[in-house]
Short mmCIF file of C-alpha atoms and ligand atoms in Angstrom, two decimals:
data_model
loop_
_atom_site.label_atom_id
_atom_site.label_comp_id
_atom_site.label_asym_id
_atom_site.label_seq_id
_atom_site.Cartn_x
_atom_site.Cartn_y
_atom_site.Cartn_z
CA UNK A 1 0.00 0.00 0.00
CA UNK A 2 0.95 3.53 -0.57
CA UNK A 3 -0.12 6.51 1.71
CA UNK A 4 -1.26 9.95 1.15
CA UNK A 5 -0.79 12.40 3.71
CA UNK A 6 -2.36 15.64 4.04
CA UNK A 7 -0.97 18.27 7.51
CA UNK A 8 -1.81 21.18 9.22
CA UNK A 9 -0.83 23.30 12.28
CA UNK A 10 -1.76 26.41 13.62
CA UNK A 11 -1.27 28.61 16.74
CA UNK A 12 -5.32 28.74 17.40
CA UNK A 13 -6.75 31.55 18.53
CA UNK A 14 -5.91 32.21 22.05
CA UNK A 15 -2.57 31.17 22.32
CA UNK A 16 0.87 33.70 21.94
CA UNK A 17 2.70 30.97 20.06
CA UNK A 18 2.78 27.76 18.25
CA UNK A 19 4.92 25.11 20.68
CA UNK A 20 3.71 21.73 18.58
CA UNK A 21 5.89 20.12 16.02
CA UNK A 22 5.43 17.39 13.40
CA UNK A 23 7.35 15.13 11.18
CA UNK A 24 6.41 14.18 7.69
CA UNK A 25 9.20 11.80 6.68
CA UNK A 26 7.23 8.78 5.20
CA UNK A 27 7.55 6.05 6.15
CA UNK A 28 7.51 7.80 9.64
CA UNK A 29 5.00 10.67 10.79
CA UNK A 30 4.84 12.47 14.26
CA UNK A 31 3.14 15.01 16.17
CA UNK A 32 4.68 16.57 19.26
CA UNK A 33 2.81 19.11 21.57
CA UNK A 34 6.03 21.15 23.54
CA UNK A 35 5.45 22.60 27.02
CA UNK A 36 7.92 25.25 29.00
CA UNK A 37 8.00 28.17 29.75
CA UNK A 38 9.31 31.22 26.86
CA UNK A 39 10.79 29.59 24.19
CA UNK A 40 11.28 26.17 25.39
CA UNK A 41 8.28 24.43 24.76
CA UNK A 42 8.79 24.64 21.04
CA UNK A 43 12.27 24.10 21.50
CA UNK A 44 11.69 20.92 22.80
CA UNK A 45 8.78 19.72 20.46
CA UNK A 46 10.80 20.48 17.73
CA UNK A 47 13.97 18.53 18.99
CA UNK A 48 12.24 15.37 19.61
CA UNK A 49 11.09 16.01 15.58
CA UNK A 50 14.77 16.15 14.76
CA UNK A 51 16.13 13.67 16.63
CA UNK A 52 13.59 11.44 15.64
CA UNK A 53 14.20 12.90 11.52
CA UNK A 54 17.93 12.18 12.10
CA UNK A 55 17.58 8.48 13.88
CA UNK A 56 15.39 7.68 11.41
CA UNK A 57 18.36 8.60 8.49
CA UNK A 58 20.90 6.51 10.04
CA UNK A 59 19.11 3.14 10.17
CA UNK A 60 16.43 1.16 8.84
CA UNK A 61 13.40 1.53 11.59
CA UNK A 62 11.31 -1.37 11.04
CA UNK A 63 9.41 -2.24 13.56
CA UNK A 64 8.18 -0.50 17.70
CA UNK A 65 11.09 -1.06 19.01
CA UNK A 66 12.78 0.56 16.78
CA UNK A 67 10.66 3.60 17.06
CA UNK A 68 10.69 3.58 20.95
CA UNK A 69 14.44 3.76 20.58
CA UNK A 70 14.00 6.56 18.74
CA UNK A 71 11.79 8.13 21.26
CA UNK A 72 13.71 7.23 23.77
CA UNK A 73 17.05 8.75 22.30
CA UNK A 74 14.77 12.36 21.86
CA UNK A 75 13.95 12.18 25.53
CA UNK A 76 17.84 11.76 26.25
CA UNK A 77 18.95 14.69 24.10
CA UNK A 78 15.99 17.34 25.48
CA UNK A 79 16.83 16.47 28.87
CA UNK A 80 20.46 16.89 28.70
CA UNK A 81 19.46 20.42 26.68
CA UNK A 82 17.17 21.03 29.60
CA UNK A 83 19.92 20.42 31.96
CA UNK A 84 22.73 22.10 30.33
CA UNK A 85 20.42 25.24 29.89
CA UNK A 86 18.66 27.07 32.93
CA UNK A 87 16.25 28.79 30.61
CA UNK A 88 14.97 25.64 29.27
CA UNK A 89 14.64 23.70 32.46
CA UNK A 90 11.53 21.86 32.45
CA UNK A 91 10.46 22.13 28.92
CA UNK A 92 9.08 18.79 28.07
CA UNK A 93 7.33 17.36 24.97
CA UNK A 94 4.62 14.97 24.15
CA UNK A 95 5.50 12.88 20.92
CA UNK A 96 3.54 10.14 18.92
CA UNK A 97 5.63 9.05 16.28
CA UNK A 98 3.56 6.47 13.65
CA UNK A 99 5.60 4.24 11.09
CA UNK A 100 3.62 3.12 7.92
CA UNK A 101 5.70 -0.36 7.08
CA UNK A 102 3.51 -2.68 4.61
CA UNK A 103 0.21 -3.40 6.11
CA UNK A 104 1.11 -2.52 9.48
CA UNK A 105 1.15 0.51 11.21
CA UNK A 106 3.50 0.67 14.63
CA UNK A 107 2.95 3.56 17.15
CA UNK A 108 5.63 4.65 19.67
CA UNK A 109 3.52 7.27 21.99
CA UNK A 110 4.49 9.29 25.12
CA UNK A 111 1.83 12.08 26.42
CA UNK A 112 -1.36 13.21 25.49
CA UNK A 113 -1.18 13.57 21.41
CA UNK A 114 -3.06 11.16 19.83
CA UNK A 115 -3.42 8.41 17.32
CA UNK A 116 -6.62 7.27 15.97
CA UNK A 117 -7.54 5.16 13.08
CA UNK A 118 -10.30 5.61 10.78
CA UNK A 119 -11.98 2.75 9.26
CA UNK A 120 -15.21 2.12 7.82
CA UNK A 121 -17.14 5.00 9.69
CA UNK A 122 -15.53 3.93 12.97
CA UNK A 123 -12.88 6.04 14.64
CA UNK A 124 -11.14 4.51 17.65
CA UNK A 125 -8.58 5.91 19.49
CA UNK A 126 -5.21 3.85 19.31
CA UNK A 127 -2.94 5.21 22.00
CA UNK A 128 -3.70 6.13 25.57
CA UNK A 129 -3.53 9.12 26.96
CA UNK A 130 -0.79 10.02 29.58
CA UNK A 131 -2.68 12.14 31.39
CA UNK A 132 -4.25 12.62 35.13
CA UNK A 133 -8.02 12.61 33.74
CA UNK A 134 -7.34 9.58 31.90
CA UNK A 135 -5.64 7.69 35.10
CA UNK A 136 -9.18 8.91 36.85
CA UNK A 137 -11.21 7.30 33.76
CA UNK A 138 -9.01 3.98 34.41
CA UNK A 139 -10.12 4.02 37.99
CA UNK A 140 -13.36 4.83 37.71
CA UNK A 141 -13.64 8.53 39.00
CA UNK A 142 -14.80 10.15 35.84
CA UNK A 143 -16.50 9.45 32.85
CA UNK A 144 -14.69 9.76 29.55
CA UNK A 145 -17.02 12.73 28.97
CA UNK A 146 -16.07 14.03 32.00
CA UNK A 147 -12.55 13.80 31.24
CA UNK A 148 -12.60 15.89 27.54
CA UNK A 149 -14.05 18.88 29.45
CA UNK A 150 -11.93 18.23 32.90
CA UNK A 151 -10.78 21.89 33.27
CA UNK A 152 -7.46 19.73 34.40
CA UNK A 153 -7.41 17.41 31.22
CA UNK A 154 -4.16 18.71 30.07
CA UNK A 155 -2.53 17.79 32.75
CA UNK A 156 0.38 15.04 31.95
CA UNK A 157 1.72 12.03 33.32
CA UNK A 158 4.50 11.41 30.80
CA UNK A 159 6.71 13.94 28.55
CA UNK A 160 9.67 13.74 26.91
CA UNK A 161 12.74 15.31 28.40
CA UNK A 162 10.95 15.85 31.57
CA UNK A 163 13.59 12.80 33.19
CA UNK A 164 17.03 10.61 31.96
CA UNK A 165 14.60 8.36 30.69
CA UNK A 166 11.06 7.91 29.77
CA UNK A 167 8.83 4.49 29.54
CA UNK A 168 7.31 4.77 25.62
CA UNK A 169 4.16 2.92 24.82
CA UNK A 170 4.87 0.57 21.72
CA UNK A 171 1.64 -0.56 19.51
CA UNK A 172 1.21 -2.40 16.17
CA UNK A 173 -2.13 -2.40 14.37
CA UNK A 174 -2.64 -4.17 10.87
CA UNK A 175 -4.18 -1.86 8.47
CA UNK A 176 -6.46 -1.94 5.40
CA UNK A 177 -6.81 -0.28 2.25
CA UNK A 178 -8.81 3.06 2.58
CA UNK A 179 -7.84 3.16 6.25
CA UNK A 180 -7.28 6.52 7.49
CA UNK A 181 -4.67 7.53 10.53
CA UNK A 182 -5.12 10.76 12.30
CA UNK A 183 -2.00 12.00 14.47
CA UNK A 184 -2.79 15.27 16.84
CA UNK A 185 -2.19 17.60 19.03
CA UNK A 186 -5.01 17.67 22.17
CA UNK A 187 -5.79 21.37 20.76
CA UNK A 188 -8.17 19.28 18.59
CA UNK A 189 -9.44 16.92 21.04
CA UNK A 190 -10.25 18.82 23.91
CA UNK A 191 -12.09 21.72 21.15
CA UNK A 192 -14.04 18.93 19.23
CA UNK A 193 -15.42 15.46 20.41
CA UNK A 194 -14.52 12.26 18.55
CA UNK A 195 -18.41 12.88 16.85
CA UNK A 196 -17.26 15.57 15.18
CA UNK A 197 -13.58 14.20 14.05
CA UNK A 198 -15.60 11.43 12.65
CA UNK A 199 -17.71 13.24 10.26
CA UNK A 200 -15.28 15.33 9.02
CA UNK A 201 -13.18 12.64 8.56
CA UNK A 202 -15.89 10.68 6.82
CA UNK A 203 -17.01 13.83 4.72
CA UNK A 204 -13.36 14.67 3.68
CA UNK A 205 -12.26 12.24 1.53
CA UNK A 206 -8.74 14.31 0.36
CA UNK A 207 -6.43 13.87 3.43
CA UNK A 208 -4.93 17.84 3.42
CA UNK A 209 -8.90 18.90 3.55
CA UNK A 210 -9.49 17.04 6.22
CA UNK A 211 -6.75 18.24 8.03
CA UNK A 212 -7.90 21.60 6.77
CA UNK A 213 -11.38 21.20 7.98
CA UNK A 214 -10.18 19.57 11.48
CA UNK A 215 -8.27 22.98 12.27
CA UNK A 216 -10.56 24.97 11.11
CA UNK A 217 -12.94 23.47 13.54
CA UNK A 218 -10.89 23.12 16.30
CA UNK A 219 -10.85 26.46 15.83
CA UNK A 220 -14.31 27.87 15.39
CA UNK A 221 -14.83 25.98 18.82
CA UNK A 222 -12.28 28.07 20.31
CA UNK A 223 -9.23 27.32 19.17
CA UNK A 224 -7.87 27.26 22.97
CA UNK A 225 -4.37 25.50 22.36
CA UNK A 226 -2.00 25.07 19.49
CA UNK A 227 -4.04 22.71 16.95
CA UNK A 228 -1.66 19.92 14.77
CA UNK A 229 -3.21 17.50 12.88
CA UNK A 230 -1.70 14.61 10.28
CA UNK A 231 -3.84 12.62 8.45
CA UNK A 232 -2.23 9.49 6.69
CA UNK A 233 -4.47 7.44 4.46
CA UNK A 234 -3.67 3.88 3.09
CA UNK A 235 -3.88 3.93 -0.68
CA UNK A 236 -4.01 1.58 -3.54
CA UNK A 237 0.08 0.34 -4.55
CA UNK A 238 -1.30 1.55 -8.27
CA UNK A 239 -4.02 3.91 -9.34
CA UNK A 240 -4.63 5.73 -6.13
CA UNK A 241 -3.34 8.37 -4.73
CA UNK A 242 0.31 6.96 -4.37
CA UNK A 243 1.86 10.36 -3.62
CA UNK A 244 0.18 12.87 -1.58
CA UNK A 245 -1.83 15.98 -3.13
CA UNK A 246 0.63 18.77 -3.86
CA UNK A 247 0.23 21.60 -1.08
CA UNK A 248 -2.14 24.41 -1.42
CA UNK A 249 -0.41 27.83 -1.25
CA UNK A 250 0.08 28.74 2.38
CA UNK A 251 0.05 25.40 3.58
CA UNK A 252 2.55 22.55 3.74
CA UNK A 253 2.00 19.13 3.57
CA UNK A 254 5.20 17.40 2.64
CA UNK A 255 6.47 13.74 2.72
CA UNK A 256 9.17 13.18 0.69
CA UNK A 257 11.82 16.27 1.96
CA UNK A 258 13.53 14.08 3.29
CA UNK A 259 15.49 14.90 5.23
CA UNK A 260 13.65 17.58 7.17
CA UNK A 261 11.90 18.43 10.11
CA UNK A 262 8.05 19.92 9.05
CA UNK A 263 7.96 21.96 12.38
CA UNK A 264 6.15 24.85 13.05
CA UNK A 265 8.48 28.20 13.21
CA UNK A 266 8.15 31.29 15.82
CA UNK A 267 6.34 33.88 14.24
CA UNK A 268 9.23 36.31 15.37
CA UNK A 269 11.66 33.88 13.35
CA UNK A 270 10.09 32.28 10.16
CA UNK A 271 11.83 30.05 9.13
CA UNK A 272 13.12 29.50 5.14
CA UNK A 273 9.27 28.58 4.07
CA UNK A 274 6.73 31.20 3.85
CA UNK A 275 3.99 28.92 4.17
CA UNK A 276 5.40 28.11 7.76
CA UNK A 277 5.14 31.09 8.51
CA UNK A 278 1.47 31.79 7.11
CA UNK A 279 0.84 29.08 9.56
CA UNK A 280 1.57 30.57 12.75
CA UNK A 281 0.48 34.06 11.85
CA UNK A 282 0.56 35.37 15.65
CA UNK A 283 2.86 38.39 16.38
CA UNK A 284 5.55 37.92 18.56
CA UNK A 285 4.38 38.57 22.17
CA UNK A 286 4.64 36.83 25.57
CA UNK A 287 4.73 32.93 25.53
CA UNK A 288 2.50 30.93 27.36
CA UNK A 289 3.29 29.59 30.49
CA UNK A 290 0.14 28.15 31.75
CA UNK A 291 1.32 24.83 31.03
CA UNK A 292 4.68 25.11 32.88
CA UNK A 293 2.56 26.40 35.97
CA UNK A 294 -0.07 23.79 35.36
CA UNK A 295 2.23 21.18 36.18
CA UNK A 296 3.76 23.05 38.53
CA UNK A 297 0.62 23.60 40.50
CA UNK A 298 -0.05 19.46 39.85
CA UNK A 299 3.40 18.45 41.53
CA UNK A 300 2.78 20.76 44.17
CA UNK A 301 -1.29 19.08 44.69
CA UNK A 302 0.50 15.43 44.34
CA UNK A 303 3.50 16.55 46.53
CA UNK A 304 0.15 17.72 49.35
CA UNK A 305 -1.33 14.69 48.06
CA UNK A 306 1.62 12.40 49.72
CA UNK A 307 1.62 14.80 52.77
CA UNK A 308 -2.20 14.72 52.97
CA UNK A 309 -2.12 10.86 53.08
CA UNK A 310 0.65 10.73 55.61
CA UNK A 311 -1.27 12.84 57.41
CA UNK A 312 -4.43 10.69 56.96
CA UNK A 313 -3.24 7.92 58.05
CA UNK A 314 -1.64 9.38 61.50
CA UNK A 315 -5.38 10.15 61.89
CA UNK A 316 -6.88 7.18 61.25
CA UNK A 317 -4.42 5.53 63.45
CA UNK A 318 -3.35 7.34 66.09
CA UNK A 319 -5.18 8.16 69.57
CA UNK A 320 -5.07 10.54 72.30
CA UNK A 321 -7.29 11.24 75.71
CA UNK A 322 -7.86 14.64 76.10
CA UNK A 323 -10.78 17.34 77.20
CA UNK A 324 -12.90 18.92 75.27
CA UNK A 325 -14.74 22.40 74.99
CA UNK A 326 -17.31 21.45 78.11
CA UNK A 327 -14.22 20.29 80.14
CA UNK A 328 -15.38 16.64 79.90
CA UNK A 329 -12.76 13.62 79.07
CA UNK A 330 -12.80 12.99 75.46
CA UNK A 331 -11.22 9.77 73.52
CA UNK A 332 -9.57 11.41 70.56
CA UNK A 333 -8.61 9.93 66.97
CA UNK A 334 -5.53 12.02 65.62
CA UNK A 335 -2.63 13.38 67.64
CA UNK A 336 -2.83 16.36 70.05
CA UNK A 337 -0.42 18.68 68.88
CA UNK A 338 -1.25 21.37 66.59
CA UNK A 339 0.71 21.93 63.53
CA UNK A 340 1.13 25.16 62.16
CA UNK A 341 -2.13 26.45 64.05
CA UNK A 342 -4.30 23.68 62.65
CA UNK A 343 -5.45 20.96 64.53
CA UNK A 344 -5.55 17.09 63.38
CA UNK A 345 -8.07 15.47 65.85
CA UNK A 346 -11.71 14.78 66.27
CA UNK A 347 -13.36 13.43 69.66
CA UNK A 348 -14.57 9.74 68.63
CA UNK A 349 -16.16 9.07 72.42
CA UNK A 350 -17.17 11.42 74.87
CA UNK A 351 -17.17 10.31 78.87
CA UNK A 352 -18.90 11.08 81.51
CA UNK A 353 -15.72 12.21 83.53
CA UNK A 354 -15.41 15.94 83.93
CA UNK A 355 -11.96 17.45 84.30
CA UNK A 356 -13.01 18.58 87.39
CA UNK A 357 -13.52 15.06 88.71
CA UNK A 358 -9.92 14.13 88.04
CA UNK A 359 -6.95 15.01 90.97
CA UNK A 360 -5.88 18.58 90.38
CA UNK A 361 -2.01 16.73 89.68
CA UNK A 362 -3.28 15.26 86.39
CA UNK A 363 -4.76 17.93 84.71
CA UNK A 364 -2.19 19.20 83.00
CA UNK A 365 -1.35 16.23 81.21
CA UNK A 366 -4.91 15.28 80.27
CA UNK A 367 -5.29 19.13 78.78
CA UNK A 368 -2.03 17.96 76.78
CA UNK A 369 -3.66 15.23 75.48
CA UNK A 370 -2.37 11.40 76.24
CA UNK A 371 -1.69 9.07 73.79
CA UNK A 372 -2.78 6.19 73.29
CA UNK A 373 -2.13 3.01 71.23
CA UNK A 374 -5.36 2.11 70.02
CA UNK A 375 -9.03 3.04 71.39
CA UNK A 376 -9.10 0.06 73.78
CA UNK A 377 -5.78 1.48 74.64
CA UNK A 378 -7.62 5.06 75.09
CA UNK A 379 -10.71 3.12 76.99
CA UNK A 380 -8.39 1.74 79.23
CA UNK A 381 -6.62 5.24 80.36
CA UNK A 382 -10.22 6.77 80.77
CA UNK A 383 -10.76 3.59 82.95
CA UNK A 384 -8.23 4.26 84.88
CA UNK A 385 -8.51 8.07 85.74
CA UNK A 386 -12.61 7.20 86.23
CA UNK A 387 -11.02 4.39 89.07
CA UNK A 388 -8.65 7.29 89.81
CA UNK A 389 -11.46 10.15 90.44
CA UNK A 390 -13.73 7.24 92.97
CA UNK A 391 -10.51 6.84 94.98
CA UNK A 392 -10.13 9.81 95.41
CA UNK A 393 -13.28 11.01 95.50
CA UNK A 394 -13.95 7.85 98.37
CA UNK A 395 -10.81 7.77 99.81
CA UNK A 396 -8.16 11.11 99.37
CA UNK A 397 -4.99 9.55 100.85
CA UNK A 398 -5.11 5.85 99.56
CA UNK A 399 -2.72 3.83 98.08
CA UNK A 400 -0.27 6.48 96.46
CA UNK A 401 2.14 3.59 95.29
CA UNK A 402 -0.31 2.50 93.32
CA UNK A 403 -1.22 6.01 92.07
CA UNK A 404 2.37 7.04 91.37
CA UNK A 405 2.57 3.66 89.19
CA UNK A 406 -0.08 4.15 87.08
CA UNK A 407 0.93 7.87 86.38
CA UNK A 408 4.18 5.84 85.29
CA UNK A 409 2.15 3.46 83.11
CA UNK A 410 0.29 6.37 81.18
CA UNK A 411 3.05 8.22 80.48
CA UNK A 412 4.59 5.75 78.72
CA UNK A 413 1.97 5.35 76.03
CA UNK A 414 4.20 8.48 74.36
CA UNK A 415 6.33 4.91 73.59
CA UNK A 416 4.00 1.98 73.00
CA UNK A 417 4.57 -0.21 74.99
CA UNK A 418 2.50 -3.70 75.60
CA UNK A 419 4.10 -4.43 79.01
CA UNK A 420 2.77 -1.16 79.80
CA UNK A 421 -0.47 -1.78 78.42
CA UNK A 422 -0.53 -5.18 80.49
CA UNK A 423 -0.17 -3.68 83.47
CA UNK A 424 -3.08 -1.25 82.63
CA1 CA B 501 -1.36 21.27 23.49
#
């Protein structure tokens, strides 16, 4: 089979700049959505296109693994450019990278670009998406609707030269004649549901007007994020379309420049083809850094997540005595202290001991709160002070051994202690 491949990218209509990428190199296509802050976000989406270009020139990529390698070699060279460079520090890219070979077609896929195929009607997603929503959808916390209008659904899991290395998703599917493969950026799918890729990839049947068409209405939805689409179809060896449709003006499908990079340029630097330019039309002004701050704010909200659950379970598991507002004893779950002015305790039992019942000597320690083991644990120290308050209440002087021992017994509950809860 033969392919023909129509392409299209565009800033979309709220954004400063264009930060996606994309390869045309048949056999091999890619999309690549950049993130960073200034100019790093397209300098990384546009590396991994290079890399990938270049890997692809010096051997024969035949099959996934290949193709991870090559994925995996991008992720190695925009990290180290990351590293090396303090302005580009966490710039990161999403890449799927397709290879056409025969009747197959193998993915390599890290982030939340997509790959879909096309066939008969019927569009199905092929790759997954790295993203938080989608790790919710997994679980069973949102719906899949949900997720395409989760305000946090650009949020990702897995980017390229975000780490030294970077697990790549590797799939294979077998393809047909008249299939249809659609690369893109999530400016497409998080402005238009798979409904309306469908049609217009049913109604299009010349791959560059779909890809047209797809932008366009990615756009007239809002056009919220950079918007890259590549549409691949499987041809006919002879008599169909074995090349793809020569470019209109101002566009620029390509696939046989080999070898170059079909990435989008900064508007403030167009690069050596005009119709790049006419692409990303914007003039020069600040670059976004919403994304950069996005996942920011989400390592932040996972590093309070971790610090949240510690916290949790100390609550769940921990115990104290103490007295509450009405001055009555009070078994407590959480710990006593306060941290930072907040408080991590609830009463689970109230008793009928007031603090006023208890000796005046053991007051100050109850207000501090007493911990305790478990509630049993807890229920055994109330126990105790309630015996405590009748012996003294019945009998002032008796038995301070005793006394003086079990003020030894509950202050050791700071360190658990069974022999101490034995001799409760
Ligand atoms: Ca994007």
């Amino acid at each position: 089979m033969n392919v023909a491949v129509g392409a299209r990218t565009d800033v979309g209509q709220v954004r400063d700049g264009n930060e996606d990428s994309y390869l045309l190199d048949e056999p091999l296509f890619a999309v690549a959505d950049g993130m960073g802050g200034h100019l790093a976000g397209d300098v990384a989406s546009s590396l991994a296109v290079d890399v990938i270009r270049e890997g692809a020139g010096e051997q024969r990529v035949s099959d996934g693994d290949a193709l991870a390698a090559l994925v995996r070699n991008a992720n190695a060279r925009i990290y180290e450019k990351a590293q090396a460079d303090a302005s580009l520090r966490g710039m990161g890219t999403t890449c799927t990278l397709l290879l056409v070979r025969d009747d197959h077609a193998e993915l390599a896929h890290v982030g939340d670009s997509r790959a879909y195929l096309f066939r008969a009607g019927e569009l199905s997603q092929l790759t997954e998406d790295h993203t938080l929503v989608e790790r919710m959808v997994r679980e069973g916390r949102l719906s899949k609707d949900e997720a395409q209008h989760h305000p946090q659904r650009s949020i990702i899991t897995r980017a390229l030269g975000v780490d030294a290395t970077v697990d790549v998703d590797v799939l294979s599917v077998e393809l047909s004649e008249g299939d249809r493969l659609l690369l893109c950026s999530d400016g497409l799918t998080s402005m238009i549901d798979t409904g309306a890729i469908a049609r217009i990839l049913s109604d299009e049947a010349d791959p560059q007007a779909a890809a047209d068409r797809l932008v366009e209405e990615a756009n007239g939805a809002g056009g919220e994020d950079n918007i890259t689409v590549v549409v691949v179809d499987m041809t006919t060896a002879a008599g169909g379309r074995a090349a793809p449709p020569p470019p209109p003006a101002g566009d620029h499908a390509r696939t046989d420049e080999r070898p170059r990079a079909d990435r989008i340029p900064h508007a403030q630097s167009p690069d050596a083809t005009g119709a790049h330019a006419a692409a990303a039309p914007a003039p020069p002004r600040r670059r976004p850094w919403l994304r950069r701050v996005v996942v920011g704010v989400v390592v932040l909200a996972v590093l309070a997540g971790i610090a949240y659950a510690g916290v949790r379970y100390l609550l769940d598991d921990s115990w104290f005595v103490g007295v509450d507002d009405d001055g009555t004893v009070a078994i407590y779950r959480g710990i006593p202290e306060e941290v930072a002015g907040l408080t991590f305790s609830s009463v689970e039992r109230e008793t009928s001991l007031a603090l006023d019942d208890v000796p005046e000597s053991m007051r100050d320690q109850l207000e501090e709160g007493i911990k305790a083991d478990s509630l049993k644990d807890a229920q055994a120290i109330v126990a105790r002070f309630e015996r405590r308050s009748r012996d003294i209440g019945g009998d002032a002087g008796r038995d301070r051994r005793s006394r003086d021992r079990r003020d030894d017994n509950t202050s050791r509950r700071e360190a658990p202690s069974d022999a101490g809860r034995a001799a409760a």
